[in-house]
């Protein structure tokens, strides 16, 4: 008899497993199946009208003269000549409605402390901090570096920057002094906003001394503002440093919102750097707010009563778009959790869901696989019945993890939205909507208004079932506008590989129903004796085995076949690695993927090199294996 997991994987791998949305979901969703189909067609026939519709759901100080200006490709402009400010939509307008006293942010500290801020509370805090920024000379067009953990002050800082028209450059609070310095310097930031420290895995992560080191010799920095979070006994001797709470004490809670052009910069954010040196992505006020609002509402189906938890960090684009700006524009309640997902125990996330009655959970495959490794019993110990929708982002989610998430966390009742997008795209690009049939492991189809294709190097569509590059044929409102101070590189990296198309660097294939199956970054595709195989496929097959918790695959050079596959495997709790098991896993890969996948070896390891946002850095494994230079390591987690 086959074990349950192998059987299930076979069914899923056949790509014919389709889960249809329940009648209950369809009848309640913001979008009906008919409206979804209609939106796809409308957006194809008249994209300007479709995006103008989406823009009209928001408030503008002055409307646009033109939806899209494509006269200077690839420097597209959206909502030309319109005036707006994203903060007006995320905060100011809610103060005039019943949302005023609704909870905007629920904060959960790692030690179990919690805090709730209503829209009115948040509005007043942001106004105060905007006044602090103005009093320090921060004005429209300036850049401000933010190096804060996942606490409400990061939202306040970002919103206050946007309110006064300064661009924020958030640097994930796990980055080193060198990485922070580089990001401060390249944006010529005037100010750094940070904290004394924060709590992670039961310890204090100290931030101040990282900032101290990062700003040595950086003369653009005029001021450092520190939030007191960890309660460290710190004396501020350097005149440039001030405490956040002291500045806030005397600030007024009234502040004007700067009138911005829709194309004015809202923020810059460095990419996570799985494959190369991080790039400074630029986003703007107008199109960005339109894109994230439309996608969040349709894909996550936000309801007025929802409590929504995106368990990412505000230091990533996922946090910018879907912890802070998107949910606040939608007027929902967004949850921020400071700590580690498995601290103090591996059921922490399930405990948080129970504590607040969370309705929507958005997390990453890497987190799901890690928690899956602790077994099916832990989620059963908590009341997860409030959940009605799940989301995944960051990497391809293997069908096995998808099904585990669906069955064990979503009680087989919550649709799983596997959203494909990037720092560059700003918003979901290829994604299901809750009213469409789902295929476990597939990110479904391009969102209405997104014209994406699977093409070869020349830009020709590849046959159904074959891997190719993801290319986007038409611009979209939340797209990056450029790379900070590097227009040429922006053109080269994104618009020159396949002329006229935006290329994302991802490899994907489309099935006969038009569903997209992402396979990973183009750099992560192996060529074994002429057969192209994605590392994600090998990893997915491995994780489907009952002994495996996580896996990473790379290619190693081989004289005869060009390349062979090598895998690094973290076993589930309680399973011991052995030669027999390695043999069995090789056999398992052969039976799942066919004899073309020739394995050079399987190593059992305790951890895998990941970026700080949880993506496996295969190039680190590869350089270690092949003795080649590993390149930029600033985004590596450990
Ligand atoms: C990968 C994160 C498969 C992809 C929002 C992309 C995914 C890169 C998915 C961007 C998904 C993200 N399925 N792959 N659902 N979501 N990716 O900039 O390789 O941190 O190019 O943005 O993550 O990562 P970034």
XYZ file of C-alpha atoms and ligand atoms in Angstrom:
663
model
C 0.000 0.000 0.000
C 1.209 3.495 -0.775
C 1.409 5.942 2.072
C -1.127 8.726 2.113
C 1.281 11.475 1.235
C 2.624 9.799 -1.903
C -0.838 9.041 -3.158
C -1.999 12.557 -2.564
C 1.041 14.000 -4.289
C 0.430 11.875 -7.349
C -3.059 13.219 -7.640
C -1.858 16.781 -7.218
C 1.132 16.452 -9.484
C -1.113 15.263 -12.257
C -2.287 18.885 -12.314
C -5.857 17.834 -12.687
C -6.834 18.359 -9.122
C -9.248 21.248 -9.182
C -10.936 22.668 -6.121
C -14.078 24.562 -6.881
C -15.097 27.444 -4.663
C -17.991 26.606 -2.387
C -21.337 28.275 -2.981
C -20.931 30.022 0.304
C -17.726 31.699 -0.791
C -19.090 32.646 -4.184
C -22.260 34.140 -2.756
C -20.370 36.279 -0.236
C -17.371 37.344 -2.267
C -16.751 40.935 -3.347
C -16.421 39.580 -6.845
C -18.725 37.148 -8.643
C -17.370 34.650 -11.182
C -19.192 36.615 -13.881
C -17.719 39.943 -12.786
C -14.279 38.391 -12.713
C -14.571 37.166 -16.295
C -16.066 40.476 -17.348
C -13.235 42.411 -15.666
C -10.624 40.350 -17.518
C -12.317 41.146 -20.836
C -12.954 44.791 -20.033
C -9.327 45.236 -19.004
C -8.166 43.639 -22.246
C -10.408 45.747 -24.449
C -10.110 49.047 -22.635
C -7.386 48.997 -20.006
C -7.602 52.739 -19.412
C -11.270 52.507 -18.499
C -10.656 49.504 -16.276
C -7.862 51.203 -14.301
C -9.750 54.503 -14.178
C -12.575 52.551 -12.549
C -10.168 51.208 -9.963
C -8.752 54.698 -9.382
C -12.228 56.133 -8.901
C -12.646 53.972 -5.804
C -10.130 56.258 -4.111
C -10.087 59.961 -3.302
C -7.942 62.403 -5.287
C -7.255 66.083 -4.726
C -7.401 66.498 -8.484
C -8.200 63.850 -11.096
C -5.977 62.847 -13.990
C -5.950 64.178 -17.548
C -4.809 60.859 -18.911
C -4.754 57.368 -17.387
C -1.506 56.180 -18.971
C 1.262 58.074 -20.697
C 3.415 55.608 -22.638
C 5.199 58.133 -24.841
C 8.592 57.521 -23.183
C 8.755 53.727 -22.802
C 9.643 52.101 -20.428
C 9.215 55.207 -18.267
C 5.461 54.944 -17.973
C 3.366 57.508 -16.149
C -0.009 56.741 -14.615
C -2.870 59.086 -13.785
C -1.083 61.951 -15.432
C -1.331 65.336 -13.667
C -3.492 63.928 -10.887
C -2.887 65.148 -7.340
C -3.195 62.850 -4.358
C -1.523 61.452 -1.276
C -1.725 57.804 -0.327
C -2.075 58.820 3.335
C -5.220 60.727 2.557
C -6.713 57.408 1.443
C -5.128 55.276 4.156
C -6.038 57.581 7.054
C -7.447 61.063 6.564
C -10.631 60.065 4.779
C -11.480 57.351 7.338
C -11.685 59.963 10.060
C -14.830 61.306 8.440
C -16.566 57.910 8.422
C -17.576 55.153 10.825
C -14.047 53.783 10.457
C -12.829 56.578 12.719
C -13.181 54.491 15.859
C -12.494 51.122 14.275
C -9.309 49.266 15.154
C -6.716 49.905 12.453
C -3.767 48.019 13.938
C -3.620 45.154 16.391
C -0.088 44.756 17.624
C 1.128 41.553 19.253
C 4.553 41.697 20.880
C 6.648 38.576 21.031
C 6.271 38.467 24.808
C 2.485 38.498 24.479
C 1.947 42.218 25.150
C -0.580 43.775 22.855
C -1.840 47.125 21.717
C -4.760 48.303 19.611
C -4.809 51.537 17.660
C -7.997 52.861 16.119
C -7.928 54.792 12.856
C -8.304 57.976 14.878
C -5.440 57.021 17.205
C -3.227 56.194 14.260
C -4.219 59.385 12.446
C -3.237 61.501 15.440
C 0.047 59.655 15.948
C 0.929 60.051 12.288
C 0.082 63.755 12.424
C 2.287 64.186 15.460
C 5.161 62.400 13.832
C 4.666 64.351 10.603
C 5.078 67.495 12.699
C 8.210 66.053 14.277
C 9.624 65.355 10.837
C 8.759 68.833 9.619
C 10.314 70.408 12.704
C 13.523 68.576 11.855
C 13.508 70.023 8.380
C 12.231 66.976 6.492
C 10.313 68.106 3.439
C 8.817 66.958 0.181
C 11.361 65.049 -1.915
C 13.702 64.116 0.968
C 14.624 60.524 1.749
C 14.276 59.001 5.201
C 15.746 55.651 6.217
C 13.606 53.505 8.504
C 15.267 50.672 10.394
C 12.519 49.464 12.677
C 11.045 46.107 13.641
C 7.444 45.016 13.160
C 5.889 47.409 15.688
C 3.216 50.101 15.172
C 5.864 52.834 15.065
C 7.081 51.537 11.723
C 3.626 52.133 10.262
C 3.519 55.560 11.902
C 6.952 56.444 10.541
C 6.171 55.311 6.998
C 2.815 57.085 6.923
C 4.273 60.272 8.399
C 6.983 60.355 5.734
C 4.366 59.946 3.033
C 2.211 62.587 4.681
C 4.974 65.208 4.442
C 5.964 64.035 0.972
C 9.304 62.452 1.907
C 10.213 59.069 0.453
C 10.893 56.292 2.936
C 13.552 53.685 2.492
C 12.758 50.858 4.892
C 15.628 48.561 5.726
C 14.671 45.263 7.329
C 15.649 45.311 11.014
C 17.621 42.092 10.683
C 20.163 43.585 8.298
C 23.754 44.274 9.311
C 25.397 47.680 9.734
C 27.109 47.317 6.352
C 23.817 46.632 4.570
C 22.127 49.505 6.386
C 24.984 51.866 5.575
C 24.912 51.002 1.901
C 21.164 51.623 1.738
C 21.404 54.918 3.656
C 24.228 56.128 1.439
C 22.710 55.204 -1.858
C 19.500 57.038 -1.006
C 21.349 59.997 0.586
C 18.910 59.852 3.491
C 18.728 62.808 5.891
C 17.350 60.933 8.821
C 17.266 57.444 10.288
C 14.350 56.227 12.379
C 15.193 53.198 14.483
C 14.735 51.700 17.947
C 16.846 50.696 20.914
C 16.016 47.101 20.087
C 13.163 44.592 19.889
C 12.243 41.085 20.958
C 12.928 38.063 18.818
C 13.203 34.437 19.924
C 13.120 35.516 23.534
C 16.102 37.814 23.238
C 16.609 41.503 22.682
C 17.900 42.284 19.221
C 19.917 45.464 19.671
C 19.519 47.998 16.926
C 21.105 51.184 18.204
C 24.687 50.049 17.942
C 24.008 48.857 14.395
C 22.830 52.359 13.546
C 25.850 53.856 15.328
C 28.131 51.831 13.123
C 26.131 52.364 9.949
C 26.221 56.167 10.089
C 29.948 56.511 10.698
C 31.240 58.783 7.969
C 27.799 59.303 6.415
C 27.418 63.053 6.415
C 23.951 63.245 4.873
C 22.496 61.982 8.161
C 21.383 64.934 10.260
C 19.282 63.120 12.835
C 18.556 59.705 14.325
C 15.249 59.095 16.076
C 15.018 56.088 18.373
C 11.849 54.360 19.514
C 12.169 52.882 22.984
C 10.903 49.360 22.507
C 13.293 47.053 24.345
C 13.615 49.413 27.331
C 17.374 49.351 27.197
C 19.252 51.662 29.502
C 20.806 53.886 26.865
C 22.146 57.400 27.314
C 22.039 59.429 24.127
C 25.317 61.299 24.118
C 25.527 61.949 20.382
C 23.672 65.216 19.642
C 22.171 63.811 16.495
C 20.127 61.235 18.464
C 16.689 61.864 20.008
C 14.059 59.653 21.609
C 10.889 59.240 19.621
C 8.621 59.533 22.672
C 10.209 62.793 23.772
C 9.766 64.374 20.353
C 6.201 63.088 20.133
C 5.255 64.465 23.561
C 5.211 68.052 22.489
C 4.044 67.564 18.892
C 0.618 68.711 17.757
C -1.874 66.097 16.516
C -2.913 68.279 13.580
C -0.942 68.209 10.365
C -1.584 69.047 6.736
C -1.218 66.265 4.216
C 1.138 67.276 1.428
C -0.415 67.449 -2.032
C 1.625 65.127 -4.238
C 1.693 64.534 -7.937
C 0.543 60.983 -8.640
C 4.025 60.274 -10.038
C 5.906 61.622 -7.000
C 8.040 59.043 -5.215
C 6.378 57.341 -2.241
C 9.213 55.034 -1.330
C 12.245 53.164 -2.449
C 12.903 49.622 -1.346
C 15.757 47.305 -2.054
C 14.963 43.874 -3.512
C 15.569 40.801 -1.430
C 18.616 39.781 -3.489
C 18.218 36.032 -4.007
C 20.148 36.111 -7.232
C 22.190 39.294 -7.348
C 23.048 42.572 -5.721
C 19.932 44.283 -4.341
C 18.373 46.979 -6.511
C 16.661 50.176 -5.288
C 13.099 49.940 -6.549
C 11.108 53.183 -6.811
C 7.333 53.358 -6.240
C 5.037 56.384 -6.463
C 1.859 57.607 -4.754
C -0.855 57.399 -7.400
C -0.635 54.159 -9.353
C 0.646 52.212 -6.373
C -2.391 52.949 -4.224
C -4.727 52.067 -7.072
C -3.014 48.724 -7.716
C -2.785 47.531 -4.138
C -6.317 48.581 -3.306
C -7.875 46.762 -6.242
C -5.866 43.574 -5.721
C -6.354 43.416 -1.959
C -10.092 43.860 -2.262
C -10.618 41.341 -4.991
C -8.086 38.681 -4.056
C -8.362 38.766 -0.275
C -11.984 39.706 -0.447
C -11.722 42.157 2.466
C -14.953 42.602 4.459
C -15.725 45.466 6.837
C -15.603 43.117 9.822
C -12.354 41.341 8.947
C -9.289 40.975 11.090
C -6.508 40.408 8.639
C -3.019 39.148 9.341
C -0.198 39.351 6.858
C 2.574 37.604 8.764
C 5.384 39.181 6.765
C 7.616 42.037 7.890
C 7.068 45.683 6.917
C 10.698 45.637 5.764
C 9.619 43.760 2.613
C 7.321 44.819 -0.187
C 4.727 42.369 1.158
C 4.636 44.407 4.349
C 4.542 47.753 2.554
C 1.682 46.787 0.254
C -0.295 44.315 2.316
C 0.409 44.955 6.028
C 0.367 48.712 5.946
C -0.833 50.650 2.916
C -3.321 48.194 1.356
C -5.208 47.188 4.508
C -5.391 50.767 5.804
C -6.699 52.034 2.467
C -9.270 49.241 2.616
C -10.201 50.350 6.144
C -9.627 46.907 7.589
C -7.967 45.783 10.830
C -4.388 44.727 10.209
C -2.338 42.620 12.618
C 1.369 43.193 13.264
C 3.393 40.576 15.108
C 6.828 41.454 16.379
C 8.431 38.078 16.924
C 9.418 34.732 15.530
C 6.609 32.489 14.195
C 7.733 29.543 16.317
C 8.442 31.337 19.589
C 8.004 30.424 22.394
C 6.523 27.298 20.771
C 5.812 26.150 17.219
C 2.110 26.891 17.692
C 2.592 30.627 18.220
C 0.893 31.549 14.967
C -2.129 29.390 15.700
C -2.306 30.895 19.163
C -2.341 34.429 17.706
C -5.125 33.480 15.292
C -7.159 32.150 18.215
C -6.374 35.129 20.462
C -7.727 37.720 18.024
C -10.163 35.663 15.939
C -8.258 36.317 12.741
C -10.190 35.842 9.470
C -7.490 36.074 6.817
C -3.939 34.769 7.081
C -1.249 35.605 4.531
C 2.147 33.959 4.941
C 4.956 32.275 3.017
C 5.631 28.712 1.862
C 8.816 28.680 3.904
C 6.854 29.385 7.090
C 4.190 26.855 6.154
C 6.787 24.149 5.508
C 8.575 24.915 8.746
C 5.375 24.689 10.791
C 4.267 21.619 8.852
C 7.466 19.943 10.069
C 6.047 20.045 13.618
C 3.117 17.848 12.649
C -0.665 18.056 12.350
C -1.484 18.076 16.061
C -0.506 21.633 17.004
C -3.016 23.496 14.862
C -5.749 21.187 16.196
C -5.111 22.508 19.687
C -6.304 25.956 18.707
C -9.551 27.403 17.512
C -8.844 28.349 13.912
C -12.487 28.381 12.837
C -12.522 32.149 12.362
C -10.253 31.799 9.318
C -12.077 32.136 6.013
C -9.272 32.816 3.536
C -5.575 31.976 3.303
C -2.761 33.457 1.254
C 0.761 32.486 0.265
C 3.618 34.510 -1.197
C 7.362 34.553 -1.703
C 8.203 31.290 -3.432
C 6.442 28.596 -5.392
C 4.291 26.671 -2.945
C 4.604 22.954 -3.492
C 1.275 21.087 -3.711
C 2.074 19.149 -0.539
C 2.460 22.296 1.560
C -0.563 23.841 -0.162
C -2.724 20.870 0.834
C -1.396 20.864 4.385
C -2.196 24.553 4.735
C -5.604 24.059 3.176
C -6.570 21.036 5.263
C -4.931 21.704 8.604
C -5.128 25.457 8.864
C -8.075 26.173 6.599
C -10.204 23.113 7.614
C -10.639 22.421 3.855
C -12.945 25.435 3.769
C -10.687 28.411 3.093
C -9.534 29.153 -0.439
C -5.741 29.498 -0.681
C -4.615 32.528 -2.688
C -1.141 31.790 -4.015
C -0.139 35.297 -5.081
C 2.796 35.746 -7.457
C 4.360 39.191 -7.490
C 7.587 41.086 -6.760
C 9.059 44.147 -5.069
C 9.120 45.528 -8.598
C 5.472 44.867 -9.379
C 4.192 46.435 -6.146
C 0.980 44.407 -6.283
C -0.301 40.878 -6.997
C 0.187 39.981 -10.664
C -0.633 36.304 -11.131
C -3.074 35.125 -8.518
C -6.305 33.315 -7.929
C -9.428 35.117 -6.816
C -11.603 33.309 -4.269
C -14.398 32.663 -6.785
C -12.163 30.857 -9.319
C -11.393 27.118 -9.248
C -8.042 26.460 -7.561
C -5.268 24.032 -8.407
C -2.969 23.303 -5.470
C 0.505 24.569 -6.362
C -0.596 26.929 -9.109
C -0.777 30.717 -8.811
C -3.725 30.522 -11.222
C -3.984 33.322 -13.772
C -2.957 36.910 -14.346
C -5.077 39.370 -12.381
C -7.552 41.346 -14.502
C -5.578 44.104 -16.218
C -2.310 42.155 -16.221
C -1.293 40.826 -19.615
C 1.271 38.175 -18.805
C 2.592 35.482 -21.121
C 5.003 32.568 -21.017
C 7.600 33.197 -23.712
C 10.990 32.106 -24.968
C 14.045 34.374 -25.263
C 12.733 35.900 -28.467
C 9.391 36.716 -26.946
C 7.442 33.960 -28.730
C 4.851 32.099 -26.664
C 6.066 28.615 -25.683
C 3.835 25.577 -26.110
C 1.455 24.595 -23.308
C 3.250 22.653 -20.589
C 6.719 23.922 -21.403
C 8.735 26.224 -19.195
C 9.472 29.770 -20.341
C 10.004 33.266 -19.028
C 7.241 35.237 -17.448
C 6.802 38.421 -19.490
C 4.325 41.209 -18.898
C 3.160 42.841 -22.081
C 1.433 45.946 -20.755
C 2.318 48.351 -17.961
C 0.256 48.326 -14.747
C -0.319 51.144 -12.249
C 1.685 49.795 -9.256
C 4.743 48.970 -11.353
C 8.174 50.243 -10.352
C 8.973 53.525 -12.099
C 12.734 53.155 -12.182
C 15.729 52.074 -10.138
C 16.806 54.819 -7.790
C 19.329 57.022 -9.630
C 19.834 54.387 -12.309
C 17.507 54.744 -15.263
C 19.794 52.812 -17.572
C 19.940 49.786 -15.341
C 16.155 49.869 -15.007
C 15.879 49.608 -18.785
C 18.533 46.923 -19.047
C 17.392 44.663 -16.260
C 13.660 44.689 -16.862
C 12.888 45.826 -20.392
C 15.739 44.655 -22.629
C 15.837 40.882 -22.280
C 12.736 40.517 -24.382
C 12.335 43.869 -26.145
C 9.119 45.649 -25.294
C 8.188 43.318 -22.436
C 8.760 43.507 -18.735
C 10.620 40.363 -17.736
C 10.535 39.231 -14.185
C 13.367 36.705 -14.091
C 10.969 33.896 -13.193
C 10.413 30.658 -15.066
C 6.868 29.429 -15.379
C 4.734 27.070 -17.397
C 1.108 27.244 -18.343
C -1.241 24.248 -18.388
C -4.074 23.501 -20.778
C -6.508 25.534 -18.659
C -4.260 28.590 -18.784
C -3.127 28.152 -15.170
C 0.407 29.345 -14.337
C 2.859 27.067 -12.483
C 5.853 29.022 -11.250
C 9.118 27.124 -11.145
C 11.467 29.631 -9.571
C 14.017 32.161 -10.716
C 15.558 31.647 -14.146
C 18.928 31.255 -12.437
C 17.487 28.335 -10.491
C 16.728 26.133 -13.471
C 18.997 23.154 -14.134
C 19.931 21.704 -17.447
C 20.544 17.980 -17.083
C 21.573 16.468 -20.397
C 19.464 19.014 -22.244
C 16.405 18.650 -19.999
C 15.369 21.796 -18.221
C 14.229 21.163 -14.706
C 13.432 23.715 -12.030
C 14.974 23.371 -8.601
C 11.481 24.024 -7.243
C 10.216 20.812 -8.843
C 12.909 18.717 -7.230
C 12.289 20.415 -3.907
C 8.572 19.934 -4.211
C 9.042 16.217 -4.876
C 11.327 15.908 -1.871
C 8.994 17.726 0.492
C 6.220 15.392 -0.604
C 8.129 12.534 1.034
C 6.974 11.871 4.565
C 10.502 12.164 6.049
C 11.317 15.602 4.618
C 10.520 18.976 6.162
C 12.426 21.317 3.843
C 14.693 20.933 0.841
C 16.897 22.953 -1.484
C 18.216 21.735 -4.819
C 21.058 23.081 -6.938
C 22.867 22.085 -10.088
C 26.481 20.955 -9.979
C 28.646 20.706 -13.089
C 29.034 17.293 -14.688
C 31.367 16.382 -17.565
C 28.899 14.152 -19.331
C 25.455 15.525 -18.642
C 26.369 19.184 -18.240
C 24.713 19.385 -14.873
C 23.483 17.058 -12.148
C 21.161 17.810 -9.275
C 22.238 17.939 -5.697
C 19.825 18.323 -2.792
C 20.111 19.570 0.773
C 17.411 18.211 3.026
C 16.103 19.096 6.473
C 14.331 16.069 7.926
C 11.134 16.169 9.953
C 11.422 16.129 13.723
C 12.396 12.688 14.977
C 13.687 11.367 11.621
C 17.382 10.366 11.371
C 19.407 10.757 8.184
C 21.079 7.636 6.759
C 22.472 6.240 3.513
C 19.337 4.149 3.149
C 17.140 7.205 3.456
C 19.252 9.083 0.897
C 18.817 6.148 -1.491
C 15.112 6.050 -0.859
C 14.805 9.792 -1.538
C 16.695 9.424 -4.821
C 14.304 6.675 -5.821
C 11.395 8.832 -4.774
C 12.603 11.711 -6.982
C 13.001 9.337 -9.920
C 9.497 8.029 -9.509
C 8.004 11.516 -9.116
C 9.931 13.332 -11.842
C 11.286 10.605 -14.093
C 14.799 9.314 -14.770
C 15.957 12.610 -16.335
C 16.611 14.003 -12.879
C 19.961 12.481 -12.090
C 20.988 13.175 -8.529
C 24.623 13.604 -7.676
C 23.890 13.421 -3.971
C 21.645 14.245 -1.063
C 23.001 15.925 2.074
C 21.107 16.034 5.343
C 21.460 19.446 6.975
C 20.075 21.342 9.980
C 19.410 24.595 8.201
C 19.394 26.169 4.753
C 20.832 29.532 3.724
C 17.914 31.899 3.275
C 17.384 35.550 2.640
C 15.964 37.386 5.574
C 12.565 37.198 3.914
C 12.786 33.405 3.898
C 13.746 32.611 0.314
C 16.344 29.909 -0.171
C 19.638 31.363 -1.455
C 20.648 28.550 -3.757
C 23.611 30.507 -5.057
C 25.173 30.259 -1.574
C 24.876 26.462 -1.603
C 26.118 26.368 -5.137
C 29.186 28.501 -4.560
C 30.057 26.424 -1.519
C 29.697 23.275 -3.568
C 31.625 24.503 -6.587
C 34.165 26.681 -4.771
C 33.139 29.765 -6.726
C 32.845 33.295 -5.355
C 29.562 33.658 -3.507
C 28.983 37.337 -4.380
C 26.860 39.761 -2.370
C 25.878 38.269 0.996
C 24.265 41.242 2.668
C 20.788 39.733 2.405
C 21.711 36.350 3.891
C 19.901 35.532 7.098
C 22.593 33.695 9.102
C 9.154 34.745 -5.973
C 7.739 39.173 -2.912
C 6.223 31.594 -6.924
C 9.431 34.991 -7.437
C 6.290 39.618 -3.106
C 9.548 36.489 -7.518
C 6.938 33.584 -6.041
C 10.210 36.823 -6.216
C 5.645 33.850 -5.531
C 9.917 38.216 -5.745
C 4.628 32.864 -5.753
C 6.946 35.507 -5.038
N 4.971 31.761 -6.458
N 7.203 32.465 -6.735
N 3.386 33.001 -5.291
N 5.694 35.050 -4.914
N 7.712 34.635 -5.703
O 10.656 40.883 -4.532
O 10.637 34.353 -7.776
O 10.659 39.644 -2.318
O 10.311 36.923 -8.611
O 8.574 40.010 -3.630
O 9.689 35.862 -5.286
O 10.354 38.407 -4.421
P 10.132 39.784 -3.675
